[in-house]
Short mmCIF file of C-alpha atoms in Angstrom, two decimals:
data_model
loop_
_atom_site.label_atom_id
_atom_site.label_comp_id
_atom_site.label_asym_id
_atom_site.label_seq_id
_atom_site.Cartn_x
_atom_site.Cartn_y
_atom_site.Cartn_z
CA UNK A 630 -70.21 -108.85 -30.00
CA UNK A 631 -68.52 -109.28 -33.40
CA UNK A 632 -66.18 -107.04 -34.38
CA UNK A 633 -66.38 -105.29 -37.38
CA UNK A 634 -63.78 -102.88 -38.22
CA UNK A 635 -60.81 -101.65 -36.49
CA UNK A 636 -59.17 -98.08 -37.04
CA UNK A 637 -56.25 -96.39 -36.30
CA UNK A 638 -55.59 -93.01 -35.90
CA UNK A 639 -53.74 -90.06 -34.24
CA UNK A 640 -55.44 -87.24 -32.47
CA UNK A 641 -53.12 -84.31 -32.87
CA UNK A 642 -52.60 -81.92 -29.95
CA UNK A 643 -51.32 -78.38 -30.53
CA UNK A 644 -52.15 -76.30 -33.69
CA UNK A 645 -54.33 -78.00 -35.69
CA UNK A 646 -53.76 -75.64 -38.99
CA UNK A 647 -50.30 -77.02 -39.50
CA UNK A 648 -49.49 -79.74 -41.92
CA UNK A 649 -50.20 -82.67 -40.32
CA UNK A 650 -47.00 -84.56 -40.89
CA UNK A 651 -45.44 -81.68 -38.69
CA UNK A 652 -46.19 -82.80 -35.23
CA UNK A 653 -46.62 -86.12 -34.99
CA UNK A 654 -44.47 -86.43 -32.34
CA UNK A 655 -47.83 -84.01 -30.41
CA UNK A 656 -50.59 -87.17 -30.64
CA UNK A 657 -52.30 -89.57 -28.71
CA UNK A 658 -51.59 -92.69 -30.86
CA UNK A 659 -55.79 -94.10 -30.98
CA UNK A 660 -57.12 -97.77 -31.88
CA UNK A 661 -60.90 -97.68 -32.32
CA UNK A 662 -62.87 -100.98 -32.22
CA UNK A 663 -66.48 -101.28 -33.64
CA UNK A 664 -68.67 -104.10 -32.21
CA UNK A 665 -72.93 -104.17 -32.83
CA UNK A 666 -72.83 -100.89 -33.38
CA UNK A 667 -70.58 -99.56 -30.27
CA UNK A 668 -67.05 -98.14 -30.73
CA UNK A 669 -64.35 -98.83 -28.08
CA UNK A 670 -61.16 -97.16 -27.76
CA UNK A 671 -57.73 -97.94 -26.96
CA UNK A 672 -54.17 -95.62 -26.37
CA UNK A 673 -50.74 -97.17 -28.11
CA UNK A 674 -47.85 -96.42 -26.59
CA UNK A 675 -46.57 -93.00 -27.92
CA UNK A 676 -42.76 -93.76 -28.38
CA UNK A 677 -42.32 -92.47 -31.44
CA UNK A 678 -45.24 -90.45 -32.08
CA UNK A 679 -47.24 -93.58 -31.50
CA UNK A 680 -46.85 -94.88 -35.25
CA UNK A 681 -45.28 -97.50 -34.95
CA UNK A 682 -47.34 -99.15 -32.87
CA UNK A 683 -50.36 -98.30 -34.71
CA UNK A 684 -48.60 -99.37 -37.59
CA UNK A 685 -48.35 -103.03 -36.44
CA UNK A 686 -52.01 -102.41 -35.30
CA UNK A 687 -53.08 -101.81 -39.22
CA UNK A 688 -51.20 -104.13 -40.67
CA UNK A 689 -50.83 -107.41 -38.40
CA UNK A 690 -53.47 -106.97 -35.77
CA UNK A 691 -56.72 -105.82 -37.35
CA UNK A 692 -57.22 -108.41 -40.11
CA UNK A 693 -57.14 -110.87 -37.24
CA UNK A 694 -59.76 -109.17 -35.44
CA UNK A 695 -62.10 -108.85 -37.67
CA UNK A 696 -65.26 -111.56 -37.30
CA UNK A 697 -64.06 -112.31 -33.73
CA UNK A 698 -66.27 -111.50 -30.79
CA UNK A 699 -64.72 -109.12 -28.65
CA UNK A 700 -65.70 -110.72 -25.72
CA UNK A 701 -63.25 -113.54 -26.07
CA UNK A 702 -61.04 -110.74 -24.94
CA UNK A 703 -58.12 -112.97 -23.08
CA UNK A 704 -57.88 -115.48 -26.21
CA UNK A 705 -57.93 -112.47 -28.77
CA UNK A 706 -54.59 -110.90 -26.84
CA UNK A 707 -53.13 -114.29 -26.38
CA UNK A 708 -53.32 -115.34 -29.79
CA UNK A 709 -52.24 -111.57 -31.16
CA UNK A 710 -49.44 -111.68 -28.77
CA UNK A 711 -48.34 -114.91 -29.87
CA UNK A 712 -48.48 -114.10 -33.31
CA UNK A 713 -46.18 -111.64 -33.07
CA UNK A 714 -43.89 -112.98 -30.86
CA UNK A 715 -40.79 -112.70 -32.42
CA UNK A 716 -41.13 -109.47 -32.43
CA UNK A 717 -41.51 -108.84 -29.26
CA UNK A 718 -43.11 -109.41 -26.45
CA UNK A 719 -41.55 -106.21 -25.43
CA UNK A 720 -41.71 -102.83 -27.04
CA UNK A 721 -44.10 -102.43 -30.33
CA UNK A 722 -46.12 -104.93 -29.51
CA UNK A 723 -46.71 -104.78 -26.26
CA UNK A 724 -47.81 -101.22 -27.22
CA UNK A 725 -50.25 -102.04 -30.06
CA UNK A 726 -51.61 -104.95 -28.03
CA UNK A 727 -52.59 -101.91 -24.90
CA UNK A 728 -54.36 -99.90 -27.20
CA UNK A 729 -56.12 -103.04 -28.38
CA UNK A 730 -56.74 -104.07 -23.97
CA UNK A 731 -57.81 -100.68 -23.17
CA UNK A 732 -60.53 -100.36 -26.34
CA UNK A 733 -61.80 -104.03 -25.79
CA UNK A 734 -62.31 -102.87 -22.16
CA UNK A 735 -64.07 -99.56 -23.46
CA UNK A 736 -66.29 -102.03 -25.46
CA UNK A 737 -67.35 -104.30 -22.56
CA UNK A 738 -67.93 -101.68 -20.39
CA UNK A 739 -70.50 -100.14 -23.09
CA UNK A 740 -72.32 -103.15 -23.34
CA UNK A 741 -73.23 -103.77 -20.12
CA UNK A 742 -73.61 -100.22 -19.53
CA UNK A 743 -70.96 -100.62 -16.92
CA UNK A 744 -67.80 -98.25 -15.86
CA UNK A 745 -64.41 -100.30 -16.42
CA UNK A 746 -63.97 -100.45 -12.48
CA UNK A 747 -67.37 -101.75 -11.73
CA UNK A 748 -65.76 -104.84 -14.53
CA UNK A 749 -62.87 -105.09 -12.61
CA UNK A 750 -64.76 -105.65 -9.01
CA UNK A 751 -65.53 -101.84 -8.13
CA UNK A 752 -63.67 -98.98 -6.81
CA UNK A 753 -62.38 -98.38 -3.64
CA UNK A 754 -62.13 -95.02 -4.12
CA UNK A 755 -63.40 -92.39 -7.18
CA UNK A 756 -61.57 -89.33 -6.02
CA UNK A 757 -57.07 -90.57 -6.78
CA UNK A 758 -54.87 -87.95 -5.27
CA UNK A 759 -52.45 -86.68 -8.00
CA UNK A 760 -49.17 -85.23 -8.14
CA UNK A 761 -47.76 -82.95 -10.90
CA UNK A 762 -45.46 -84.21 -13.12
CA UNK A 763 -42.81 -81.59 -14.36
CA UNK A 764 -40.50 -82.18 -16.86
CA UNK A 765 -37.29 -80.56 -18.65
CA UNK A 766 -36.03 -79.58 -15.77
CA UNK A 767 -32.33 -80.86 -17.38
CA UNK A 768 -32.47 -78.09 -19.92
CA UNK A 769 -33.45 -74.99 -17.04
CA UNK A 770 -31.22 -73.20 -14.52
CA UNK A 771 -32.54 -73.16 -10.72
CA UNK A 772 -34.16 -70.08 -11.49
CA UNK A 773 -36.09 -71.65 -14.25
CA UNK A 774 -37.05 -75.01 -12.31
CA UNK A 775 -38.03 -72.91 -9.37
CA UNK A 776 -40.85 -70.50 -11.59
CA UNK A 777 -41.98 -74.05 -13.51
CA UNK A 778 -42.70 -75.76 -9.92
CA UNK A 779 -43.93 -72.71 -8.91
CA UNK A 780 -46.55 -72.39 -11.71
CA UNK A 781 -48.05 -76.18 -12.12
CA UNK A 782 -48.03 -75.73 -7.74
CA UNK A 783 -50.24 -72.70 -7.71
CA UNK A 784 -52.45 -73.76 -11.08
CA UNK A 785 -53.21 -77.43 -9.91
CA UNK A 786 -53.01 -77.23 -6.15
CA UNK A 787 -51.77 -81.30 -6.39
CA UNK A 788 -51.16 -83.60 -3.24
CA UNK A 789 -47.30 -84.41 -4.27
CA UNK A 790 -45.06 -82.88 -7.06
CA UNK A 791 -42.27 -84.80 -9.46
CA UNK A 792 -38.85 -83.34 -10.51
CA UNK A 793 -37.99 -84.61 -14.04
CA UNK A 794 -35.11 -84.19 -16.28
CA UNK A 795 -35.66 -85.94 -19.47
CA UNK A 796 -33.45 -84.65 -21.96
CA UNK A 797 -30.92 -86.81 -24.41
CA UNK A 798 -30.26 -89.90 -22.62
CA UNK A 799 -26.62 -91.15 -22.35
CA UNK A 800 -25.28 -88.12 -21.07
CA UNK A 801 -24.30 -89.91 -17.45
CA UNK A 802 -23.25 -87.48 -14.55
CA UNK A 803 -23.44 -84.37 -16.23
CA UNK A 804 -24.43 -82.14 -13.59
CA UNK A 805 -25.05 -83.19 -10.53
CA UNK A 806 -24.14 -80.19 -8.42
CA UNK A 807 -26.90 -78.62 -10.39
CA UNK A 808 -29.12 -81.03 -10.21
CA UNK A 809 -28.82 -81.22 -6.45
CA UNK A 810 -28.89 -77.46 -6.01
CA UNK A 811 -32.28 -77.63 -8.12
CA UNK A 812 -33.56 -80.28 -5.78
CA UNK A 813 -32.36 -77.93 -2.73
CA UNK A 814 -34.45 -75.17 -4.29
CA UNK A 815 -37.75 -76.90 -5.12
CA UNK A 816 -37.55 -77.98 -1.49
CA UNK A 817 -37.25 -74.36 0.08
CA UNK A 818 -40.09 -73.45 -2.48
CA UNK A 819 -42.67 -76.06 -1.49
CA UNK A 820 -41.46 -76.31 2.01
CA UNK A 821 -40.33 -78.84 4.65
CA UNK A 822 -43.33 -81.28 4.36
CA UNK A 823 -45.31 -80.91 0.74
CA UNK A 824 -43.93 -84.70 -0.88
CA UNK A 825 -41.61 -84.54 -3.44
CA UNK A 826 -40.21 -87.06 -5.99
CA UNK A 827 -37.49 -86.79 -8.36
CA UNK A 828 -37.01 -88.64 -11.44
CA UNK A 829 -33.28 -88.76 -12.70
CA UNK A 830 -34.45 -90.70 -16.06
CA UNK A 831 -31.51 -92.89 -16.38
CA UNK A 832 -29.22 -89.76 -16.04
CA UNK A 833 -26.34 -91.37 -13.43
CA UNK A 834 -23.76 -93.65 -13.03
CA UNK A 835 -24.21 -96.01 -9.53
CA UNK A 836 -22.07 -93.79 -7.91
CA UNK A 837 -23.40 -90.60 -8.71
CA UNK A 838 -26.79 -92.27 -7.78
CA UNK A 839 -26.25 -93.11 -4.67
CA UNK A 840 -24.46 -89.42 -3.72
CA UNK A 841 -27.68 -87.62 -4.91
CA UNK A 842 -29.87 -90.57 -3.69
CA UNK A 843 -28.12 -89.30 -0.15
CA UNK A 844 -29.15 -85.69 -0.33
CA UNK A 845 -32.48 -86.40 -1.42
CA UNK A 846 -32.62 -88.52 1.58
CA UNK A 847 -31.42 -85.68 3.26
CA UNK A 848 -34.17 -83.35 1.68
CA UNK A 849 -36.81 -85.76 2.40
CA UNK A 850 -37.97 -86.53 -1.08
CA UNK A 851 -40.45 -89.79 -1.15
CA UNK A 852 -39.00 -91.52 -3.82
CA UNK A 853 -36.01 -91.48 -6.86
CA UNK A 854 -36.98 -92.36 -9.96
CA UNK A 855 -35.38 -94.20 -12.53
CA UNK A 856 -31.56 -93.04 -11.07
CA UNK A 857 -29.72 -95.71 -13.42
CA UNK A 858 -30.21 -97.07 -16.92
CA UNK A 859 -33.11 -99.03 -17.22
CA UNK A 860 -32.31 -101.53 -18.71
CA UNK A 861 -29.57 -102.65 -15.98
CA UNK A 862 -32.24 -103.81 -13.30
CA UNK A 863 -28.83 -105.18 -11.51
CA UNK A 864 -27.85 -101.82 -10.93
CA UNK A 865 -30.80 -100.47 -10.56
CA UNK A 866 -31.27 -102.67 -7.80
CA UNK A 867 -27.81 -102.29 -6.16
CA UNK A 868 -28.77 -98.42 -5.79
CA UNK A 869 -31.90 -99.70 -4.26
CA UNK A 870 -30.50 -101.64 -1.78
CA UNK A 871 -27.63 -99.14 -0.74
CA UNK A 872 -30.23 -96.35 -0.06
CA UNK A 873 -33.22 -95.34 2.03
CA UNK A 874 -34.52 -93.19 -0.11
CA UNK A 875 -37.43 -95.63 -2.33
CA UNK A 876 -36.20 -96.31 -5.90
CA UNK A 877 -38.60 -96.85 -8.27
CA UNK A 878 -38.59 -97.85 -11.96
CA UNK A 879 -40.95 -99.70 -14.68
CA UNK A 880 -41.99 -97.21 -16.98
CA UNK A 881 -39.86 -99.09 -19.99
CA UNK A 882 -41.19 -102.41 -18.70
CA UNK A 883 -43.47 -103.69 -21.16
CA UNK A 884 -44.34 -107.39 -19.65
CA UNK A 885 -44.30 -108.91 -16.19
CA UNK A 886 -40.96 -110.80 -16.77
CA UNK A 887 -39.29 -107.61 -16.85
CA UNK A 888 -41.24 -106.40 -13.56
CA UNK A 889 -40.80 -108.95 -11.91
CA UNK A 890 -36.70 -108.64 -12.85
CA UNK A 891 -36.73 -105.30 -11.21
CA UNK A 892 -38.22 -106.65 -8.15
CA UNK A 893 -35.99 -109.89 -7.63
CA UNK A 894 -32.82 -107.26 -8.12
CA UNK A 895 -34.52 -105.21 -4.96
CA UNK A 896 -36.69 -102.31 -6.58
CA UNK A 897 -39.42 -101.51 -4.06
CA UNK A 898 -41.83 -99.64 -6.33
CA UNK A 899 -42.68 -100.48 -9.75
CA UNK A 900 -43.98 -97.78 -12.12
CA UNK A 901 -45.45 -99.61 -15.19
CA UNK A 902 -46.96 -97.45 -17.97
CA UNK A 903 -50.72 -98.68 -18.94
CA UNK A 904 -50.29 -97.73 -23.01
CA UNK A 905 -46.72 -99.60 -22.57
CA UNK A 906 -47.85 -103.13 -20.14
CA UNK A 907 -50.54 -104.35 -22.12
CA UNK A 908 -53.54 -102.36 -21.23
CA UNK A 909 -55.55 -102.48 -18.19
CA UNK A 910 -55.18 -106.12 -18.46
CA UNK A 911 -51.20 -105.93 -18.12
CA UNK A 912 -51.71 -103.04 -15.14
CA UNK A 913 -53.75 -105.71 -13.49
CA UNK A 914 -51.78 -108.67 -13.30
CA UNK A 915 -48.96 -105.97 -12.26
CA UNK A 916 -50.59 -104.86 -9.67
CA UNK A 917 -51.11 -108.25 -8.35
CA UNK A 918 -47.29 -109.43 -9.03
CA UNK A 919 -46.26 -106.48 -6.84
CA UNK A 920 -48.51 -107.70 -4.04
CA UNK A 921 -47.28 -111.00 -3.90
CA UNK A 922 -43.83 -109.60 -3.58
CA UNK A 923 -44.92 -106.61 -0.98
CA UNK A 924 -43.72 -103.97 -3.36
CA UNK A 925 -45.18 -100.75 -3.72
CA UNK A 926 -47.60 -100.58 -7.36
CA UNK A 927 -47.74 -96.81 -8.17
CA UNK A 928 -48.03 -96.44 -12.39
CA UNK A 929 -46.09 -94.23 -14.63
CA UNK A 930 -48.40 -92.14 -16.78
CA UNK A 931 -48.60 -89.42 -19.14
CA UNK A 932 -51.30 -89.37 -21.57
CA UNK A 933 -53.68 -86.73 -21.86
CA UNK A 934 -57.36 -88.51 -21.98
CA UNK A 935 -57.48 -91.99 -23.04
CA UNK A 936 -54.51 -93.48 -21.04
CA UNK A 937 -54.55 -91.31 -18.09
CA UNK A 938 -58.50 -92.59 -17.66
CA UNK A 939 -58.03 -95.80 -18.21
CA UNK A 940 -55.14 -95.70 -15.53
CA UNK A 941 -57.36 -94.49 -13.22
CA UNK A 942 -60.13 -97.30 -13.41
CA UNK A 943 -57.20 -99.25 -12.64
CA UNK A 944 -55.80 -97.57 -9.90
CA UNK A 945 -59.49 -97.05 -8.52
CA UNK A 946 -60.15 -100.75 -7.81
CA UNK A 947 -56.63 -101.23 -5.94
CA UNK A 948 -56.81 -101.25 -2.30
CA UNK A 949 -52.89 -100.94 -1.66
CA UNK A 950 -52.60 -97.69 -3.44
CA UNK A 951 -49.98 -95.70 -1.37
CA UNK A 952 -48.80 -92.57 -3.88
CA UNK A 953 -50.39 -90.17 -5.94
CA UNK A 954 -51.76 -91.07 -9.42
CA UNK A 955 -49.20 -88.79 -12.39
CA UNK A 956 -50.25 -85.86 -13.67
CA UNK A 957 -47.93 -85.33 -16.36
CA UNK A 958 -47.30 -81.56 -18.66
CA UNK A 959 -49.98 -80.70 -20.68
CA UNK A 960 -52.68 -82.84 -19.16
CA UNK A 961 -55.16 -80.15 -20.70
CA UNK A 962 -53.99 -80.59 -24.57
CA UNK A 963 -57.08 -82.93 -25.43
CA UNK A 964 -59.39 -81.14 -23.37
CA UNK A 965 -61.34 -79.68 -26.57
CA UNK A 966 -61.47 -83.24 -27.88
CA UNK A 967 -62.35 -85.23 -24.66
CA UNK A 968 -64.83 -82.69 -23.04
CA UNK A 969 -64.60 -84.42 -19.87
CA UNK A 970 -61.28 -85.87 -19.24
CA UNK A 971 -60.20 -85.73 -15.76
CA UNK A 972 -58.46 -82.88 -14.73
CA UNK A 973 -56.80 -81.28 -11.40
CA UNK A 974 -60.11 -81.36 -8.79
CA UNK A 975 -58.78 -79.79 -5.33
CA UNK A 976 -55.37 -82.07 -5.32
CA UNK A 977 -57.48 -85.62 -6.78
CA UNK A 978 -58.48 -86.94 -9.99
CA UNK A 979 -62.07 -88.05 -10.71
CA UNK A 980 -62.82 -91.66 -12.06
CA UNK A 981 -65.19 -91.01 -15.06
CA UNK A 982 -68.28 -92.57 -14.04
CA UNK A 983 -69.74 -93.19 -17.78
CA UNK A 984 -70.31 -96.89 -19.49
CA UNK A 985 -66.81 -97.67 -20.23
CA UNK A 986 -63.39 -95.72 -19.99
CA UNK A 987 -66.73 -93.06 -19.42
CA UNK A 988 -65.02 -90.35 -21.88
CA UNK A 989 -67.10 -88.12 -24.17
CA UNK A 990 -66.00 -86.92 -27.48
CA UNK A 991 -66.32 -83.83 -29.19
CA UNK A 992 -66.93 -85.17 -32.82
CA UNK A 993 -66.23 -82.31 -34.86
CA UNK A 994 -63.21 -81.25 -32.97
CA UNK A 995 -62.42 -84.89 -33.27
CA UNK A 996 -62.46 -84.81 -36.91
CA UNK A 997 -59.84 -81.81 -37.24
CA UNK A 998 -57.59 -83.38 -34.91
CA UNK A 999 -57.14 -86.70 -36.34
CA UNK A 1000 -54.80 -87.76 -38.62
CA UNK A 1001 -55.93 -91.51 -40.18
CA UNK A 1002 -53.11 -93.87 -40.53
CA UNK A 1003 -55.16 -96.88 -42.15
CA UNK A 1004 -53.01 -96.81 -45.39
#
C-alpha cells in the first residue's frame, strides 16, 4: 500500500458562511492519507485550533511519507517521531504524529475490509456506556450549572455526568465556596446515586484540593479530575494519596514517560487523550502501562467524529474498562459531515461497525466545511 499523497485540512464546525479565518478555533484539525486508491483519516490534536499540528504535518511529515507503504506503520511513526525529536516528543508532535496513527489505522482497516477493533484483537463489547461532559461551569452561577446539567441529563439520558470548569488557567483558589456549593447542587439535582465526576482543570492549590477533594468525598462523586497543575505530577500525586476520593489526570500527557510519571507519584486513573498520545497506537500501549501498574485506564476525549470513534475502537477491545467513555459539549457539531458518528444511544455509545474507523462522509457538506491548509 504506497502512499501517495497526504492532506491536511480543517473541517469547520458552526456557521459555515463566515470567513473562514474566523473560527478556527471551531475545527476538527484532519490528516487524510491516500494509499491504492483508499483514503484514511486521522484527528490532530486541536490545541490551538489544530494548526499547528497540521502545520508540522504539511511541512515535516508528509514529504516523508510519500512512496512509503503504509503498512510499515510502526517504522513510519518511529522514524517521524525521531525526526522530530527535538521538538518534542511531547506536544506538536505527538499531536501531528496521532492524526497520522489514527488515519494509517483507518487505512488498514479499509484494506482488509476490517473494523479497527477486529485489528486490534476484537471487541469485548460494541455498546461503551458514556457520560456527559459539561463544561464552563467556572463562568455560571449555581443557578446556571444546575439548568446546563439539567439539559445535557434530560437530552442524552447518559450513565454518569462530569462537572467542568475550564476557564483561564492560573487563577488558583478562586472560588471554592462556589464551586463546592455548585457541586452540592448538581448532587440534589441528579440525586443520591446517578455517578458524578468533577473536573477542577488545574484550578487549586494542594490545599484547596484536598478541602474540596473532602466534600466531594462527602457527596459521593466517583472521581476528581485534574485538581492541581498538571504539570506538577508530585503534587498531583500528594493530593492523590491524601484522599479517597480517585484522582485522575493525563489529558496533557502526550507520551508514556509522562504517564507513567503520574502513576509512580500515586495517580490511580490515567485519562490520556487519543488526538494528544499518539493515536490508537499511543492509547494502546497506555492502556497496557496502566495494567501493569493496576491503575484504572479511562481516556479523556472530546472530539466530535474522528477522535471520539477512534477512541472507542480502543476502548472496545479493553477488557478492564471500569468508567464511562466522554461525551464532551457539542458532540453533534459534525453530525452533517459524519452522517453516522456515534451519538447518545439509551446511556452507551455504538462502535461503528464499517471497514476502518467505519465513519461515512457527507462529501458535499464536506467540501463547505473544510478549510485546506496545504500551503
Amino acid at each position: 500500500m504506497k502512499i501517495s499523497k497526504v492532506e491536511t485540512f480543517l473541517v469547520r464546525w458552526g456557521d459555515v458562511t463566515r470567513p473562514a479565518e474566523a473560527n478556527f478555533g471551531s475545527a476538527t484539525a484532519v490528516v487524510a492519507i491516500h494509499a491504492d486508491g483508499l483514503v484514511g483519516l486521522g484527528e490532530a490534536s486541536p490545541m490551538q485550533g489544530g494548526v499547528a499540528s497540521l502545520a508540522v504535518v504539511a511541512r515535516d511529515m508528509a514529504p516523508a511519507l510519500i512512496g512509503a507503504d503504509a503498512l510499515d506503520h510502526a517504522v513510519i511513526l518511529d522514524r517521524l517521531l525521531h525526526k522530530l525529536i527535538k521538538l518534542g516528543p511531547d506536544g506538536i508532535v505527538t499531536g501531528a504524529l496521532a492524526a497520522i496513527d489514527i488515519a494509517l489505522w483507518d487505512l488498514k482497516g479499509k484494506a482488509f475490509r476490517q473494523p479497527i477493533y477486529k485489528l486490534l484483537g476484537g471487541a469485548w463489547r460494541t455498546r461503551i456506556p458514556f457520560y456527559a461532559s459539561i463544561g464552563n461551569n467556572g463562568a455560571r452561577d449555581v443557578d446556571g450549572v444546575v439548568k446546563a446539567v439539567e439539559a445535557r441529563f434530560k437530552a442524552e439520558q447518559p450513565s454518569a455526568i462530569k462537572i467542568r470548569w475550564d476557564g483561564a488557567r492560573g487563577e488558583i483558589d478562586r472560588d471554592i465556596a462556589g464551586d463546592i456549593a455548585k457541586a452540592k447542587a448538581v448532587r440534589k439535582l441528579v440525586g443520591d446515586d446517578f455517578p458524578l465526576a468533577f473536573d477542577a482543570n488545574n484550578r487549586y492549590s494542594i490545599g484547596a484540593a484536598i478541602r474540596v477533594g473532602r466534600v466531594l468525598e462527602d457527596l459521593g462523586y466517583l472521581w476528581f479530575e485534574e485538581p492541581v497543575e498538571y504539570y506538577h505530577p508530585k503534587a498531583m500525586g500528594e493530593v492523590a494519596q491524601r484522599l479517597d476520593i480517585t484522582v485522575s489526570a493525563g489529558e496533557q500527557s502526550y507520551t508514556l514517560q509522562s504517564v507513567a510519571a503520574l502513576i509512580d507519584s500515586g495517580v490511580r486513573m490515567v485519562q490520556p487523550d487519543i488526538v494528544k498520545m499518539g493515536g490508537i497506537t499511543g492509547l494502546m500501549q497506555c492502556a497496557a502501562l496502566c495494567h501493569a501498574h493496576g491503575v484504572e485506564f479511562v481516556p479523556h476525549q472530546t472530539q466530535p467524529a474522528i477522535g471520539n470513534a477512534a477512541n472507542l475502537h480502543v476502548l472496545a477491545t479493553h477488557m478492564r474498562a471500569t468508567r464511562p467513555a466522554e461525551l464532551a459539549d457539542g458532540w453533534s457539531r459534525c453530525a452533517d459531515t459524519f452522517v453516522n458518528a456515534p451519538k447518545p444511544d439509551a446511556g452507551c455509545l455504538v462502535v461503528p461497525d464499517g471497514a476502518g474507523l467505519g465513519l461515512a462522509i457527507d462529501e458535499a457538506m464536506l467540501a463547505r466545511r473544510r478549510v485546506d491548509l496545504n500551503g
